Short mmCIF file of C-alpha atoms in Angstrom, two decimals:
data_model
loop_
_atom_site.label_atom_id
_atom_site.label_comp_id
_atom_site.label_asym_id
_atom_site.label_seq_id
_atom_site.Cartn_x
_atom_site.Cartn_y
_atom_site.Cartn_z
CA UNK A 1 62.77 -26.25 150.69
CA UNK A 2 63.71 -23.14 152.67
CA UNK A 3 61.30 -21.00 150.67
CA UNK A 4 58.33 -23.23 151.47
CA UNK A 5 59.37 -23.69 155.10
CA UNK A 6 59.60 -19.94 155.71
CA UNK A 7 56.09 -19.50 154.37
CA UNK A 8 54.69 -22.26 156.60
CA UNK A 9 56.50 -21.36 159.82
CA UNK A 10 58.44 -18.32 160.99
CA UNK A 11 61.93 -17.71 159.59
CA UNK A 12 63.35 -17.84 163.12
CA UNK A 13 61.83 -21.27 163.69
CA UNK A 14 63.34 -22.49 160.43
CA UNK A 15 66.71 -21.03 161.41
CA UNK A 16 66.52 -22.59 164.88
CA UNK A 17 65.93 -26.02 163.38
CA UNK A 18 68.73 -25.60 160.85
CA UNK A 19 71.21 -24.44 163.49
CA UNK A 20 70.29 -27.15 165.99
CA UNK A 21 70.68 -29.83 163.35
CA UNK A 22 73.95 -28.31 162.19
CA UNK A 23 75.33 -28.19 165.71
CA UNK A 24 74.47 -31.85 166.27
CA UNK A 25 76.47 -32.68 163.11
CA UNK A 26 79.55 -30.42 163.46
CA UNK A 27 80.11 -30.38 167.24
CA UNK A 28 81.24 -34.03 167.42
CA UNK A 29 83.56 -33.49 164.44
CA UNK A 30 85.15 -30.45 166.06
CA UNK A 31 85.40 -32.22 169.42
CA UNK A 32 87.04 -35.26 167.82
CA UNK A 33 89.83 -33.05 166.49
CA UNK A 34 90.34 -31.41 169.87
CA UNK A 35 90.95 -27.77 170.62
CA UNK A 36 93.39 -26.37 168.04
CA UNK A 37 96.68 -25.04 169.40
CA UNK A 38 96.44 -22.05 167.07
CA UNK A 39 93.12 -20.87 168.56
CA UNK A 40 93.88 -17.38 169.85
CA UNK A 41 92.04 -14.09 170.22
CA UNK A 42 92.50 -13.19 166.55
CA UNK A 43 91.01 -16.51 165.44
CA UNK A 44 88.16 -16.13 167.93
CA UNK A 45 87.37 -12.74 166.40
CA UNK A 46 87.24 -14.21 162.88
CA UNK A 47 85.13 -17.11 164.17
CA UNK A 48 82.69 -14.70 165.80
CA UNK A 49 82.38 -12.67 162.59
CA UNK A 50 81.92 -15.85 160.54
CA UNK A 51 79.19 -17.08 162.89
CA UNK A 52 77.42 -13.74 163.08
CA UNK A 53 77.55 -13.29 159.31
CA UNK A 54 76.08 -16.73 158.73
CA UNK A 55 73.28 -16.44 161.28
CA UNK A 56 72.33 -12.87 160.32
CA UNK A 57 72.49 -13.80 156.64
CA UNK A 58 70.15 -16.73 157.16
CA UNK A 59 67.68 -14.65 159.17
CA UNK A 60 67.60 -12.04 156.38
CA UNK A 61 67.49 -14.65 153.62
CA UNK A 62 64.62 -16.57 155.23
CA UNK A 63 62.80 -13.27 155.76
CA UNK A 64 63.29 -12.40 152.09
CA UNK A 65 62.02 -15.81 151.00
CA UNK A 66 58.94 -15.33 153.14
CA UNK A 67 57.93 -12.12 151.33
CA UNK A 68 59.51 -12.55 147.89
CA UNK A 69 60.11 -14.91 145.05
CA UNK A 70 62.98 -17.37 145.02
CA UNK A 71 63.81 -16.11 141.51
CA UNK A 72 64.67 -12.71 143.01
CA UNK A 73 66.01 -13.69 146.44
CA UNK A 74 68.21 -16.60 145.32
CA UNK A 75 70.41 -14.79 142.79
CA UNK A 76 70.89 -11.76 145.02
CA UNK A 77 71.72 -13.62 148.22
CA UNK A 78 74.04 -15.91 146.25
CA UNK A 79 76.41 -13.04 145.51
CA UNK A 80 78.21 -13.69 148.79
CA UNK A 81 81.37 -14.75 146.96
CA UNK A 82 81.50 -11.44 145.13
CA UNK A 83 80.96 -9.59 148.42
CA UNK A 84 83.79 -11.58 150.01
CA UNK A 85 86.03 -10.71 147.03
CA UNK A 86 85.24 -7.01 147.44
CA UNK A 87 86.05 -7.25 151.15
CA UNK A 88 89.37 -8.89 150.27
CA UNK A 89 90.15 -6.01 147.91
CA UNK A 90 89.23 -3.48 150.61
CA UNK A 91 91.57 -5.38 152.95
CA UNK A 92 94.42 -4.87 150.47
CA UNK A 93 94.40 -7.92 148.22
CA UNK A 94 94.98 -7.33 144.52
CA UNK A 95 92.66 -8.66 141.83
CA UNK A 96 93.06 -9.07 138.10
CA UNK A 97 91.15 -6.82 135.69
CA UNK A 98 88.99 -9.81 134.70
CA UNK A 99 87.88 -10.32 138.29
CA UNK A 100 87.09 -6.61 138.54
CA UNK A 101 84.88 -6.81 135.45
CA UNK A 102 83.17 -9.91 136.84
CA UNK A 103 82.43 -8.13 140.12
CA UNK A 104 80.94 -5.20 138.18
CA UNK A 105 78.73 -7.62 136.26
CA UNK A 106 77.54 -9.12 139.54
CA UNK A 107 76.47 -5.66 140.69
CA UNK A 108 74.56 -5.14 137.43
CA UNK A 109 72.89 -8.53 137.93
CA UNK A 110 71.80 -7.59 141.45
CA UNK A 111 70.28 -4.35 140.22
CA UNK A 112 68.47 -6.11 137.37
CA UNK A 113 67.16 -8.86 139.63
CA UNK A 114 65.86 -6.29 142.08
CA UNK A 115 64.07 -4.07 139.55
CA UNK A 116 62.64 -6.73 137.25
CA UNK A 117 58.85 -6.63 137.45
CA UNK A 118 57.57 -9.96 138.63
CA UNK A 119 53.90 -9.49 139.24
CA UNK A 120 52.13 -11.82 141.58
CA UNK A 121 52.06 -11.59 145.32
CA UNK A 122 54.66 -10.62 147.85
CA UNK A 123 56.76 -7.55 148.41
CA UNK A 124 59.57 -7.50 145.80
CA UNK A 125 61.24 -4.35 147.17
CA UNK A 126 61.38 -5.69 150.72
CA UNK A 127 62.56 -9.07 149.45
CA UNK A 128 65.32 -7.35 147.44
CA UNK A 129 66.50 -5.28 150.41
CA UNK A 130 66.49 -8.32 152.72
CA UNK A 131 68.31 -10.43 150.11
CA UNK A 132 70.96 -7.71 149.69
CA UNK A 133 71.42 -7.64 153.46
CA UNK A 134 71.73 -11.42 153.45
CA UNK A 135 74.37 -11.26 150.71
CA UNK A 136 76.37 -8.69 152.69
CA UNK A 137 76.21 -10.80 155.86
CA UNK A 138 77.04 -14.02 154.01
CA UNK A 139 79.93 -12.26 152.25
CA UNK A 140 81.37 -10.99 155.53
CA UNK A 141 80.99 -14.47 157.03
CA UNK A 142 82.66 -16.07 154.01
CA UNK A 143 85.56 -13.63 154.16
CA UNK A 144 85.97 -14.30 157.89
CA UNK A 145 85.83 -18.06 157.29
CA UNK A 146 88.57 -17.77 154.68
CA UNK A 147 90.73 -15.77 157.08
CA UNK A 148 90.29 -18.19 159.99
CA UNK A 149 90.71 -21.29 157.82
CA UNK A 150 94.35 -20.30 157.33
CA UNK A 151 94.95 -21.09 161.02
CA UNK A 152 92.26 -23.57 162.04
CA UNK A 153 90.69 -26.74 160.67
CA UNK A 154 87.67 -25.87 158.52
CA UNK A 155 85.22 -27.64 160.85
CA UNK A 156 86.03 -24.99 163.46
CA UNK A 157 84.75 -22.31 161.09
CA UNK A 158 81.37 -24.08 161.04
CA UNK A 159 80.90 -24.33 164.80
CA UNK A 160 80.36 -20.64 165.75
CA UNK A 161 77.33 -20.08 163.51
CA UNK A 162 75.66 -23.20 164.86
CA UNK A 163 76.40 -22.30 168.49
CA UNK A 164 75.25 -18.73 167.96
CA UNK A 165 72.12 -19.93 166.16
CA UNK A 166 71.24 -22.31 168.97
CA UNK A 167 72.01 -19.82 171.76
CA UNK A 168 70.49 -16.71 170.17
CA UNK A 169 67.59 -18.26 168.25
CA UNK A 170 66.67 -21.82 169.31
CA UNK A 171 67.01 -21.45 173.09
CA UNK A 172 64.94 -18.24 173.23
CA UNK A 173 62.21 -19.99 171.20
CA UNK A 174 62.21 -22.88 173.66
CA UNK A 175 62.28 -20.48 176.62
CA UNK A 176 59.28 -18.59 175.23
CA UNK A 177 57.42 -21.91 175.25
CA UNK A 178 56.60 -21.71 171.56
CA UNK A 179 56.40 -25.06 169.85
CA UNK A 180 59.84 -25.85 168.49
CA UNK A 181 59.95 -26.62 165.71
CA UNK A 182 56.28 -26.01 165.04
CA UNK A 183 54.51 -28.89 163.34
CA UNK A 184 54.04 -28.62 159.61
CA UNK A 185 50.47 -28.37 158.39
CA UNK A 186 48.99 -31.67 157.36
CA UNK A 187 47.52 -32.05 153.93
CA UNK A 188 43.81 -32.74 153.70
CA UNK A 189 43.75 -34.78 150.53
#
């Protein structure tokens, strides 16, 4: 799992592996469909935001998992849909009162997850802050993906994060001559 992987190797190494694997999967699918006619500067902007939100969110999420418990990090970073809904409201979309109440409950849940004493090891405050940052990044990426998916095939919304992850994370790891991905520890049983 991601939680275990980030404790065994660095979060950036985990992210590099995830992005490289993802690019190998989605690039042929995007290429098979060809370059969309509707790909313009506006769509490129949304694609860039979607990619940046995804990569930054994963870096923060993996960092949070490295120092905190999954029971705190998971629920907080999973509020990306609520963040995307808030961004849609800020952008002028109307919501029903029920959705507004649900979003308020999500905020209460984030606060409760972050302040609940957990004991044990790790750094719960740092994990909470990183998970909140991940949720914000994921939410922005999700909102951007929704905006671009109106004009482009969905597979094109998946490509930028993988390209950005490979270019900004995997290639620098390879260039620094660090083992990529580092080998997992072997069990001695």
